[in-house]
Amino acid sequence: MELKRIDNLWHFFATQNQLFLKKEVGREVCYTLVKNKIRLTHSFNPRFTGQSVVTIGPESFELAVESQAAGKKKFGLPGPAIKVHQRLFFPRDLLRLTAHFSITVEKDRFRNIRVSLEPFVPQTIKKTYQPVNFISEILWGFRYFSETIKN
């Protein structure tokens, strides 16, 4: 049942936003959407949907040169504090996502940034588009999905 719901959600987003949805099925199921040269990829293990990752970044992203990660808050407690001498290369606003996801931010040699959220199990339309739109608005200045959609 959960696999069908995830499939329906991604097909819904593709049709409502007039995007091409590429679906690959193998050991992992992978959904890919591209808008304004920003690629969104959701991949997960079909036997255990809790092992899922959503990745948002430019199509031209190459091998990561730098990466930083922040863990998900557990039991309402924040993760380990970032030391003052550590300088983040991404906006601090993205750290708000650690309330629900573990976040990994990577940068390539051309200073392109790619963000990965884990575990990303889309349950409703709102819970799916909110983190995606939040990331795309902060990093690239546009909304990835239209918010005029009713649940």
mmCIF file of C-alpha atoms in Angstrom:
data_model
loop_
_atom_site.group_PDB
_atom_site.id
_atom_site.type_symbol
_atom_site.label_atom_id
_atom_site.label_comp_id
_atom_site.label_asym_id
_atom_site.label_seq_id
_atom_site.Cartn_x
_atom_site.Cartn_y
_atom_site.Cartn_z
ATOM 1 C CA MET A 1 0.000 0.000 0.000
ATOM 2 C CA GLU A 2 2.791 2.404 0.894
ATOM 3 C CA LEU A 3 4.574 1.866 -2.439
ATOM 4 C CA LYS A 4 1.386 2.743 -4.321
ATOM 5 C CA ARG A 5 0.942 5.915 -2.246
ATOM 6 C CA ILE A 6 4.520 7.046 -2.948
ATOM 7 C CA ASP A 7 4.060 6.312 -6.652
ATOM 8 C CA ASN A 8 0.790 8.276 -6.730
ATOM 9 C CA LEU A 9 2.354 11.254 -4.940
ATOM 10 C CA TRP A 10 5.227 11.585 -7.424
ATOM 11 C CA HIS A 11 2.900 11.159 -10.410
ATOM 12 C CA PHE A 12 0.615 13.791 -8.906
ATOM 13 C CA PHE A 13 3.487 16.286 -8.498
ATOM 14 C CA ALA A 14 4.675 15.628 -12.046
ATOM 15 C CA THR A 15 1.251 16.220 -13.614
ATOM 16 C CA GLN A 16 0.300 19.223 -11.454
ATOM 17 C CA ASN A 17 3.625 20.983 -12.123
ATOM 18 C CA GLN A 18 3.902 19.840 -15.755
ATOM 19 C CA LEU A 19 7.190 18.025 -15.221
ATOM 20 C CA PHE A 20 8.537 14.825 -16.763
ATOM 21 C CA LEU A 21 8.805 12.014 -14.203
ATOM 22 C CA LYS A 22 11.483 9.417 -14.800
ATOM 23 C CA LYS A 23 11.015 6.208 -12.828
ATOM 24 C CA GLU A 24 13.646 3.493 -12.526
ATOM 25 C CA VAL A 25 12.975 0.197 -10.778
ATOM 26 C CA GLY A 26 15.714 -2.203 -9.758
ATOM 27 C CA ARG A 27 17.153 -2.956 -6.351
ATOM 28 C CA GLU A 28 16.062 0.580 -5.562
ATOM 29 C CA VAL A 29 13.113 2.551 -6.856
ATOM 30 C CA CYS A 30 14.199 5.966 -8.109
ATOM 31 C CA TYR A 31 11.980 8.898 -9.129
ATOM 32 C CA THR A 32 13.604 11.845 -10.902
ATOM 33 C CA LEU A 33 12.148 15.268 -11.754
ATOM 34 C CA VAL A 34 13.967 18.197 -13.364
ATOM 35 C CA LYS A 35 12.867 21.832 -13.155
ATOM 36 C CA ASN A 36 14.993 24.882 -14.044
ATOM 37 C CA LYS A 37 18.043 22.602 -14.363
ATOM 38 C CA ILE A 38 17.608 21.478 -10.746
ATOM 39 C CA ARG A 39 17.257 17.718 -10.370
ATOM 40 C CA LEU A 40 15.172 16.170 -7.605
ATOM 41 C CA THR A 41 15.750 12.471 -7.032
ATOM 42 C CA HIS A 42 13.917 10.273 -4.555
ATOM 43 C CA SER A 43 15.350 6.793 -4.161
ATOM 44 C CA PHE A 44 14.349 4.109 -1.710
ATOM 45 C CA ASN A 45 14.460 0.408 -0.999
ATOM 46 C CA PRO A 46 11.036 -1.030 -1.960
ATOM 47 C CA ARG A 47 11.237 -3.667 0.798
ATOM 48 C CA PHE A 48 11.932 -1.116 3.529
ATOM 49 C CA THR A 49 10.722 2.373 2.599
ATOM 50 C CA GLY A 50 12.361 3.859 5.695
ATOM 51 C CA GLN A 51 15.667 3.656 3.810
ATOM 52 C CA SER A 52 14.942 6.541 1.495
ATOM 53 C CA VAL A 53 16.824 9.625 0.377
ATOM 54 C CA VAL A 54 15.712 12.716 -1.503
ATOM 55 C CA THR A 55 18.473 14.652 -3.250
ATOM 56 C CA ILE A 56 18.110 18.148 -4.713
ATOM 57 C CA GLY A 57 20.863 19.731 -6.765
ATOM 58 C CA PRO A 58 21.880 21.054 -10.163
ATOM 59 C CA GLU A 59 21.985 18.667 -13.107
ATOM 60 C CA SER A 60 25.591 19.714 -13.702
ATOM 61 C CA PHE A 61 26.717 18.612 -10.216
ATOM 62 C CA GLU A 62 29.956 16.667 -10.369
ATOM 63 C CA LEU A 63 31.886 14.755 -7.743
ATOM 64 C CA ALA A 64 31.586 16.326 -4.287
ATOM 65 C CA VAL A 65 34.675 18.116 -3.027
ATOM 66 C CA GLU A 66 33.315 19.251 0.348
ATOM 67 C CA SER A 67 30.477 17.857 2.398
ATOM 68 C CA GLN A 68 28.881 18.673 5.719
ATOM 69 C CA ALA A 69 26.219 16.749 7.575
ATOM 70 C CA ALA A 70 23.843 17.461 10.417
ATOM 71 C CA GLY A 71 22.009 14.708 12.237
ATOM 72 C CA LYS A 72 18.325 14.521 12.949
ATOM 73 C CA LYS A 73 17.221 15.716 16.379
ATOM 74 C CA LYS A 74 16.348 12.763 18.590
ATOM 75 C CA PHE A 75 13.659 12.986 21.230
ATOM 76 C CA GLY A 76 13.532 16.756 20.723
ATOM 77 C CA LEU A 77 17.187 17.202 21.667
ATOM 78 C CA PRO A 78 19.375 19.046 19.197
ATOM 79 C CA GLY A 79 22.265 17.284 17.510
ATOM 80 C CA PRO A 80 25.877 18.097 18.294
ATOM 81 C CA ALA A 81 26.581 21.803 18.184
ATOM 82 C CA ILE A 82 28.592 23.201 15.296
ATOM 83 C CA LYS A 83 31.809 24.674 16.597
ATOM 84 C CA VAL A 84 32.478 28.363 16.035
ATOM 85 C CA HIS A 85 35.645 27.736 14.028
ATOM 86 C CA GLN A 86 33.726 25.531 11.577
ATOM 87 C CA ARG A 87 32.417 27.649 8.743
ATOM 88 C CA LEU A 88 29.324 26.452 6.932
ATOM 89 C CA PHE A 89 29.303 26.836 3.167
ATOM 90 C CA PHE A 90 25.505 26.675 3.020
ATOM 91 C CA PRO A 91 22.815 28.893 4.562
ATOM 92 C CA ARG A 92 22.172 28.215 8.251
ATOM 93 C CA ASP A 93 18.417 28.238 7.548
ATOM 94 C CA LEU A 94 18.770 24.716 6.159
ATOM 95 C CA LEU A 95 19.625 23.474 9.653
ATOM 96 C CA ARG A 96 15.929 23.857 10.554
ATOM 97 C CA LEU A 97 15.319 20.669 8.564
ATOM 98 C CA THR A 98 17.210 18.644 11.181
ATOM 99 C CA ALA A 99 14.016 18.530 13.247
ATOM 100 C CA HIS A 100 12.695 15.913 10.808
ATOM 101 C CA PHE A 101 15.618 14.730 8.641
ATOM 102 C CA SER A 102 19.328 14.070 8.658
ATOM 103 C CA ILE A 103 20.783 16.502 6.152
ATOM 104 C CA THR A 104 23.916 16.221 4.010
ATOM 105 C CA VAL A 105 25.116 19.191 1.979
ATOM 106 C CA GLU A 106 27.790 18.699 -0.681
ATOM 107 C CA LYS A 107 29.669 21.170 -2.841
ATOM 108 C CA ASP A 108 31.541 20.398 -6.061
ATOM 109 C CA ARG A 109 34.515 22.234 -7.572
ATOM 110 C CA PHE A 110 32.211 24.646 -9.431
ATOM 111 C CA ARG A 111 30.539 25.634 -6.122
ATOM 112 C CA ASN A 112 27.283 23.860 -6.992
ATOM 113 C CA ILE A 113 25.438 22.706 -3.891
ATOM 114 C CA ARG A 114 23.491 19.453 -3.544
ATOM 115 C CA VAL A 115 21.309 18.682 -0.522
ATOM 116 C CA SER A 116 20.258 15.199 0.633
ATOM 117 C CA LEU A 117 17.540 14.511 3.195
ATOM 118 C CA GLU A 118 17.248 11.170 4.898
ATOM 119 C CA PRO A 119 14.925 9.371 5.796
ATOM 120 C CA PHE A 120 12.411 10.935 3.412
ATOM 121 C CA VAL A 121 9.178 8.960 3.374
ATOM 122 C CA PRO A 122 6.507 11.002 1.566
ATOM 123 C CA GLN A 123 3.209 10.524 3.358
ATOM 124 C CA THR A 124 1.113 13.497 2.284
ATOM 125 C CA ILE A 125 1.337 16.179 -0.347
ATOM 126 C CA LYS A 126 2.147 18.869 2.205
ATOM 127 C CA LYS A 127 4.897 16.857 3.933
ATOM 128 C CA THR A 128 6.462 16.226 0.539
ATOM 129 C CA TYR A 129 6.493 19.686 -0.992
ATOM 130 C CA GLN A 130 7.381 21.718 2.133
ATOM 131 C CA PRO A 131 11.028 20.586 2.566
ATOM 132 C CA VAL A 132 11.622 20.529 -1.195
ATOM 133 C CA ASN A 133 10.275 24.063 -1.670
ATOM 134 C CA PHE A 134 12.156 25.281 1.420
ATOM 135 C CA ILE A 135 15.487 24.076 0.028
ATOM 136 C CA SER A 136 14.868 25.336 -3.513
ATOM 137 C CA GLU A 137 13.742 28.780 -2.290
ATOM 138 C CA ILE A 138 16.773 29.240 -0.047
ATOM 139 C CA LEU A 139 19.404 27.993 -2.505
ATOM 140 C CA TRP A 140 17.997 28.902 -5.927
ATOM 141 C CA GLY A 141 15.208 31.419 -5.267
ATOM 142 C CA PHE A 142 12.225 29.593 -6.769
ATOM 143 C CA ARG A 143 9.537 27.192 -5.627
ATOM 144 C CA TYR A 144 10.015 23.717 -6.994
ATOM 145 C CA PHE A 145 6.381 22.676 -6.562
ATOM 146 C CA SER A 146 3.302 24.847 -6.829
ATOM 147 C CA GLU A 147 1.690 25.417 -3.432
ATOM 148 C CA THR A 148 -1.773 26.014 -4.847
ATOM 149 C CA ILE A 149 -2.394 22.270 -4.665
ATOM 150 C CA LYS A 150 -5.045 21.095 -2.205
ATOM 151 C CA ASN A 151 -4.430 17.937 -0.189
#
